[in-house]
Amino acid sequence: MTTNIIDELMWRDAVNQQTDAEGLREYVEKNKISLYCGVDPTGDSMHIGHLIPFMMLKRFQAFGHHPYIVIGGATGTIGDPSGRTSERQLQTMEQVQHNVDCLTNQMKHLFFDEKNEQQLSMVNNYDWTKDLSLLDFLRDYGKNFNINTMLAKDIVSSRLETGISFTEFTYQILQSMDYLHLFRHHDVRLQIGGADQWGNITAGLDLIRKKEGAEAQAFGLTIPLMLKSDGTKFGKTAGGAIWLDPEKTSPYEFYQFWLNQDDRDVIKYLKFFTFLTQEEIQVLEEKVATEPHKREAQKTLAREMTIFVHSEEALKDALTITDALFSGDVKQLTAHQIEDGFKNMPTETIGKETKNIVDWLVDTKIEPSKRQAREDVTNGAISINGDKITDTSVDITSDLSIDDKFIIVRKGKKKYTLIKLA
């Protein structure tokens, strides 16, 4: 176990840029630092990409430092131009508030521990901007920002060709005001964020020094852009983003995402997203090299992340679904587990009337013809709720359904279809 949080972050390959690496290392060796990271309520759930900087807050917390989470109730109404090629669609204030409430609850679930609650604080930047007049904004803050400097920052310069509104142009001023407010009122001396936040972070440091004096001690740190070994962006799948909200991405889907990571990426993700020790991760790294077929590292990663984001109970469900689909013994699944496990599998709806299996397979589009249906049943290629059917005279009735809702058909070894009874 390292004794300095910076050494820990370096071992985990979690540091991209620092404004004053030597000064920050010296400061955290002698002091407990207060630091922050923010998230804008652009949606009603975070996805796993949002977790990246907040895992760093959690690590600082584990070393006894004091993290602040900033929910962007104000900045979220404006829109961060970072990493975008076009203007954001403005949301209504009601939608922003709804998203603020959702993200606040998500953050509490992920990061608040009753034993350590006093070591982590959550604030909303709307609270210190809502009463600011336009004239005060321009005189007290706008006067400290040089247009040429703002234009030179990547977050703005990358948008000059396609265009950027004055609203989004002022975003870095608002985020800088956050850092100044937290520095003044909470002694926050470090802002962390993704690699695309470097321009916003340095703008905040400039504002602090102009307002508080050149000797004001404050720092910035960014985290590397997370890319997969094939060069594509981490956290995206063919089905879209991997959300933290179980209604958007079920715990089973969440577990499977981590379980299916490439051998070339899994150790990087174990270092970055889990709180396993260096020794534990090194053991898993050896297993990737010597016993890759066992996928011990992936299983550990999937287990740790599912418990962290959801719960141990959710992990049990995910494992139950995984085992059932692998073995074909799906009768053990509850209706809720079926809905989670079969969300992205072929689904058909049919009435509850009794039908001969051959006709039923054609009606549910599992088989293209009665001839093919008879052949597959006779050859033992069809299983209903895990039971192999070889008799073409069998009738399919609603009594076979699970919770009077679902019938699960497996054709061959892996091709599942979920039948919903209407």
PDB file of C-alpha atoms in Angstrom, residues 56-155:
ATOM      1  CA  MET A  56     -10.410   9.441  -8.026  1.00  0.00           C
ATOM      2  CA  LEU A  57     -12.410  11.370  -5.418  1.00  0.00           C
ATOM      3  CA  LYS A  58     -13.138   8.064  -3.702  1.00  0.00           C
ATOM      4  CA  ARG A  59      -9.423   7.233  -3.646  1.00  0.00           C
ATOM      5  CA  PHE A  60      -8.560  10.592  -2.106  1.00  0.00           C
ATOM      6  CA  GLN A  61     -11.258   9.923   0.479  1.00  0.00           C
ATOM      7  CA  ALA A  62      -9.682   6.545   1.297  1.00  0.00           C
ATOM      8  CA  PHE A  63      -6.411   8.381   2.050  1.00  0.00           C
ATOM      9  CA  GLY A  64      -8.186  10.701   4.494  1.00  0.00           C
ATOM     10  CA  HIS A  65      -8.657  13.714   2.222  1.00  0.00           C
ATOM     11  CA  HIS A  66     -11.974  15.597   1.872  1.00  0.00           C
ATOM     12  CA  PRO A  67     -13.742  15.342  -1.511  1.00  0.00           C
ATOM     13  CA  TYR A  68     -16.515  17.659  -2.675  1.00  0.00           C
ATOM     14  CA  ILE A  69     -18.956  16.609  -5.374  1.00  0.00           C
ATOM     15  CA  VAL A  70     -20.389  19.557  -7.307  1.00  0.00           C
ATOM     16  CA  ILE A  71     -23.736  18.986  -8.982  1.00  0.00           C
ATOM     17  CA  GLY A  72     -23.979  21.531 -11.796  1.00  0.00           C
ATOM     18  CA  GLY A  73     -27.461  22.939 -11.280  1.00  0.00           C
ATOM     19  CA  ALA A  74     -26.194  26.211 -12.796  1.00  0.00           C
ATOM     20  CA  THR A  75     -23.614  25.032 -15.335  1.00  0.00           C
ATOM     21  CA  GLY A  76     -26.050  22.357 -16.487  1.00  0.00           C
ATOM     22  CA  THR A  77     -28.424  25.050 -17.711  1.00  0.00           C
ATOM     23  CA  ILE A  78     -25.653  26.477 -19.922  1.00  0.00           C
ATOM     24  CA  GLY A  79     -23.901  23.460 -21.435  1.00  0.00           C
ATOM     25  CA  ASP A  80     -20.229  22.519 -21.449  1.00  0.00           C
ATOM     26  CA  PRO A  81     -18.735  22.822 -24.964  1.00  0.00           C
ATOM     27  CA  SER A  82     -15.892  20.431 -24.053  1.00  0.00           C
ATOM     28  CA  GLY A  83     -15.621  17.449 -26.361  1.00  0.00           C
ATOM     29  CA  ARG A  84     -18.538  18.554 -28.532  1.00  0.00           C
ATOM     30  CA  THR A  85     -18.693  19.631 -32.160  1.00  0.00           C
ATOM     31  CA  SER A  86     -22.126  21.268 -31.906  1.00  0.00           C
ATOM     32  CA  GLU A  87     -24.259  23.297 -29.529  1.00  0.00           C
ATOM     33  CA  ARG A  88     -26.159  21.484 -26.783  1.00  0.00           C
ATOM     34  CA  GLN A  89     -29.943  21.610 -26.765  1.00  0.00           C
ATOM     35  CA  LEU A  90     -30.975  23.759 -23.824  1.00  0.00           C
ATOM     36  CA  GLN A  91     -33.194  22.000 -21.284  1.00  0.00           C
ATOM     37  CA  THR A  92     -36.050  23.547 -19.352  1.00  0.00           C
ATOM     38  CA  MET A  93     -35.303  24.530 -15.756  1.00  0.00           C
ATOM     39  CA  GLU A  94     -37.797  21.873 -14.643  1.00  0.00           C
ATOM     40  CA  GLN A  95     -35.892  19.184 -16.551  1.00  0.00           C
ATOM     41  CA  VAL A  96     -32.580  20.383 -15.139  1.00  0.00           C
ATOM     42  CA  GLN A  97     -33.989  20.212 -11.587  1.00  0.00           C
ATOM     43  CA  HIS A  98     -35.336  16.703 -12.209  1.00  0.00           C
ATOM     44  CA  ASN A  99     -31.891  15.627 -13.408  1.00  0.00           C
ATOM     45  CA  VAL A 100     -30.236  17.310 -10.404  1.00  0.00           C
ATOM     46  CA  ASP A 101     -32.458  15.296  -8.058  1.00  0.00           C
ATOM     47  CA  CYS A 102     -31.684  12.037  -9.887  1.00  0.00           C
ATOM     48  CA  LEU A 103     -27.912  12.594  -9.962  1.00  0.00           C
ATOM     49  CA  THR A 104     -27.884  13.670  -6.315  1.00  0.00           C
ATOM     50  CA  ASN A 105     -29.549  10.408  -5.307  1.00  0.00           C
ATOM     51  CA  GLN A 106     -27.147   8.444  -7.500  1.00  0.00           C
ATOM     52  CA  MET A 107     -24.130  10.134  -5.928  1.00  0.00           C
ATOM     53  CA  LYS A 108     -25.425   9.461  -2.424  1.00  0.00           C
ATOM     54  CA  HIS A 109     -25.877   5.792  -3.260  1.00  0.00           C
ATOM     55  CA  LEU A 110     -22.371   5.488  -4.709  1.00  0.00           C
ATOM     56  CA  PHE A 111     -20.231   7.644  -2.475  1.00  0.00           C
ATOM     57  CA  PHE A 112     -21.847   8.262   0.883  1.00  0.00           C
ATOM     58  CA  ASP A 113     -20.928   5.939   3.689  1.00  0.00           C
ATOM     59  CA  GLU A 114     -22.531   6.432   7.084  1.00  0.00           C
ATOM     60  CA  LYS A 115     -19.171   5.930   8.750  1.00  0.00           C
ATOM     61  CA  ASN A 116     -17.402   8.477   6.513  1.00  0.00           C
ATOM     62  CA  GLU A 117     -20.199  10.877   5.616  1.00  0.00           C
ATOM     63  CA  GLN A 118     -18.405  13.822   7.219  1.00  0.00           C
ATOM     64  CA  GLN A 119     -15.439  13.169   4.902  1.00  0.00           C
ATOM     65  CA  LEU A 120     -17.403  13.781   1.706  1.00  0.00           C
ATOM     66  CA  SER A 121     -19.597  16.759   0.846  1.00  0.00           C
ATOM     67  CA  MET A 122     -22.024  17.428  -1.992  1.00  0.00           C
ATOM     68  CA  VAL A 123     -22.943  20.930  -3.169  1.00  0.00           C
ATOM     69  CA  ASN A 124     -24.931  22.484  -6.028  1.00  0.00           C
ATOM     70  CA  ASN A 125     -23.397  25.410  -7.914  1.00  0.00           C
ATOM     71  CA  TYR A 126     -26.866  26.867  -8.502  1.00  0.00           C
ATOM     72  CA  ASP A 127     -26.812  27.915  -4.844  1.00  0.00           C
ATOM     73  CA  TRP A 128     -24.044  30.489  -5.329  1.00  0.00           C
ATOM     74  CA  THR A 129     -24.996  31.702  -8.819  1.00  0.00           C
ATOM     75  CA  LYS A 130     -28.787  32.044  -8.696  1.00  0.00           C
ATOM     76  CA  ASP A 131     -28.751  35.527  -7.126  1.00  0.00           C
ATOM     77  CA  LEU A 132     -25.894  36.929  -9.230  1.00  0.00           C
ATOM     78  CA  SER A 133     -26.946  39.837 -11.449  1.00  0.00           C
ATOM     79  CA  LEU A 134     -25.718  40.237 -15.013  1.00  0.00           C
ATOM     80  CA  LEU A 135     -23.824  43.403 -14.108  1.00  0.00           C
ATOM     81  CA  ASP A 136     -22.137  41.724 -11.142  1.00  0.00           C
ATOM     82  CA  PHE A 137     -21.205  38.788 -13.357  1.00  0.00           C
ATOM     83  CA  LEU A 138     -19.607  41.063 -15.958  1.00  0.00           C
ATOM     84  CA  ARG A 139     -17.870  43.409 -13.478  1.00  0.00           C
ATOM     85  CA  ASP A 140     -16.730  40.896 -10.827  1.00  0.00           C
ATOM     86  CA  TYR A 141     -15.874  37.954 -13.064  1.00  0.00           C
ATOM     87  CA  GLY A 142     -15.969  38.786 -16.783  1.00  0.00           C
ATOM     88  CA  LYS A 143     -13.360  41.504 -16.292  1.00  0.00           C
ATOM     89  CA  ASN A 144     -10.852  38.830 -15.226  1.00  0.00           C
ATOM     90  CA  PHE A 145     -11.078  36.831 -18.458  1.00  0.00           C
ATOM     91  CA  ASN A 146      -9.109  37.761 -21.560  1.00  0.00           C
ATOM     92  CA  ILE A 147     -10.977  36.932 -24.772  1.00  0.00           C
ATOM     93  CA  ASN A 148      -7.765  35.983 -26.595  1.00  0.00           C
ATOM     94  CA  THR A 149      -6.877  33.509 -23.834  1.00  0.00           C
ATOM     95  CA  MET A 150     -10.379  32.017 -23.891  1.00  0.00           C
ATOM     96  CA  LEU A 151     -10.300  31.647 -27.680  1.00  0.00           C
ATOM     97  CA  ALA A 152      -6.964  29.828 -27.498  1.00  0.00           C
ATOM     98  CA  LYS A 153      -8.259  27.085 -25.205  1.00  0.00           C
ATOM     99  CA  ASP A 154      -9.093  23.812 -26.973  1.00  0.00           C
ATOM    100  CA  ILE A 155     -12.647  23.759 -25.598  1.00  0.00           C
TER     101      ILE A 155
END
